[in-house]
Amino acid sequence: MTTFATDLSTDDLKAEAGRLFNRKRIVNFGLPGLVAFYLIYVFFAFDVPGIAGRANWENGKTLVADSYSYKTHVTRDNRNGDVSVAVEGDRKGTYPDGTAPDWVALGETTIIDLEDGHVVRFGPETIEYDIPGYGVVRATPSRASGVQAELPAGDVPDWINVSKNRLAITTDAGRLTVTRNRSEVFRYFPGWELFWFTLDSPYYGKSFPELVSRATAGEAGAIFNDFWTNKIWRHQDVAWAIFETILMAFLGTIGAGIIALPLAFLATRNFNPLRSVRFATRRVFDFVRGVDALIWTVVLARAFGPGPLTGALAILVTDTGTFGKIFSEALENVDEKQIEGVQSTGANAPQRYRFGVIPQITPVLLSQLLYFLESNTRSATIIGAITGGGIGLLLTQAIITQKDWEEVAYYIVLIILMVMLMDWFSGWLRRRLIQGDSGKKSKPSNAKTKDFILP
């Protein structure tokens, strides 16, 4: 039993204990209060209510719908009366002249059945939209007088936008837009149309069993070529873009590791006695990693021009500083006894580094290289959007057009799958190189050969 001598009286001890409990109570309630106050400040400082009020939820709903569905456009040129039908309004997805889906009846008056009683008629002069429960809306486009709209009596509903030069009607069945020069109807359908084959392919619309039958009959090469060279979804270009993104991450990460390792020896106390050299090397590491990779991307793009190589250099420069710091800290924690043991065999300086130092820091090197390779795969997507290479460029182009959001969703899915694949691959390789093959059965103790794994 231990006793503590004190000159404080019982009342003084009680008062001191009270002060300690009050201080702890203030800390326990004060810190959450400060956090809550800060969150309230952020809520109003960033005008969260205003942002919520200005948000256009209809646009968001449209973008979400576009990501998992496609639109078929029926367009009439009001100047000459020509009618065309195209998937997503794309020239490469246009139906041949005189053909259309079964819900579009071409003729002098083109009838577009949007189902559930919604019918649009492109007449020689007048455009009509028969809306169940509301009535018939008529519009007569003219180069001279704009768009003359006739609506049923009563207030104009919110889903109809009418002006002198434009009429827009948006319903659950579809959308009609009429301007001076063009009338257009588009209708949503679930799925990614023309993902496998375009309209001009002989394999478009064929069922999977029929495709398998044709492939076994000797048309496998032609079927794959039509899919691979799809002009709308560009599978060949997308595959090359994925390869460029992974290549940027690989070259940048491995190159940074190769450069940082020898420089790390210059930044350690136990391998470099020159304090000035250590200081200069560490400041170089701080500088190159202190500037974000996106900034290096912009700088290097001005120097070397756009391209995947510029993105790889940006990753290399940034990661060289990070690897230099990590590797130098690992070198400062090596076991000197292992180095002395190698030296006692008569090994020279390079051999001491090779057999006494490198095996000790190899787990750190490989672990960090593989982790950054996985992380840089994601970073290369953003860098590629700036330097003009990889899947990031295709994603940026698809977002800028604001037309084919199912294409944006496709690229995002590919990026997620790419990151998941790199995560699995780096984990598998890390286990094999650092931990060894745990699934191997141990060999008998009298075996003549031994398994060596990295420490």
mmCIF file of N, CA and C in Angstrom, residues 52 104 205 209 259 416 437:
data_model
loop_
_atom_site.group_PDB
_atom_site.id
_atom_site.type_symbol
_atom_site.label_atom_id
_atom_site.label_comp_id
_atom_site.label_asym_id
_atom_site.label_seq_id
_atom_site.Cartn_x
_atom_site.Cartn_y
_atom_site.Cartn_z
ATOM 1 N N ALA A 52 -29.709 25.074 -51.742
ATOM 2 C CA ALA A 52 -30.831 24.145 -51.856
ATOM 3 C C ALA A 52 -32.006 24.782 -52.594
ATOM 4 N N VAL A 104 -43.380 5.012 -84.834
ATOM 5 C CA VAL A 104 -43.353 6.183 -85.705
ATOM 6 C C VAL A 104 -43.852 5.766 -87.080
ATOM 7 N N GLY A 205 -29.932 -5.962 -83.724
ATOM 8 C CA GLY A 205 -31.250 -6.517 -83.464
ATOM 9 C C GLY A 205 -31.305 -8.022 -83.389
ATOM 10 N N PRO A 209 -28.844 -16.036 -78.954
ATOM 11 C CA PRO A 209 -28.669 -17.372 -79.570
ATOM 12 C C PRO A 209 -28.344 -17.296 -81.057
ATOM 13 N N ILE A 259 13.731 6.839 -58.735
ATOM 14 C CA ILE A 259 14.484 8.074 -58.487
ATOM 15 C C ILE A 259 14.600 8.353 -56.992
ATOM 16 N N ILE A 416 -14.567 2.733 -62.148
ATOM 17 C CA ILE A 416 -14.735 1.996 -60.884
ATOM 18 C C ILE A 416 -14.200 0.580 -61.006
ATOM 19 N N ASP A 437 3.789 -17.066 -50.358
ATOM 20 C CA ASP A 437 2.629 -17.864 -50.716
ATOM 21 C C ASP A 437 2.204 -18.687 -49.516
#
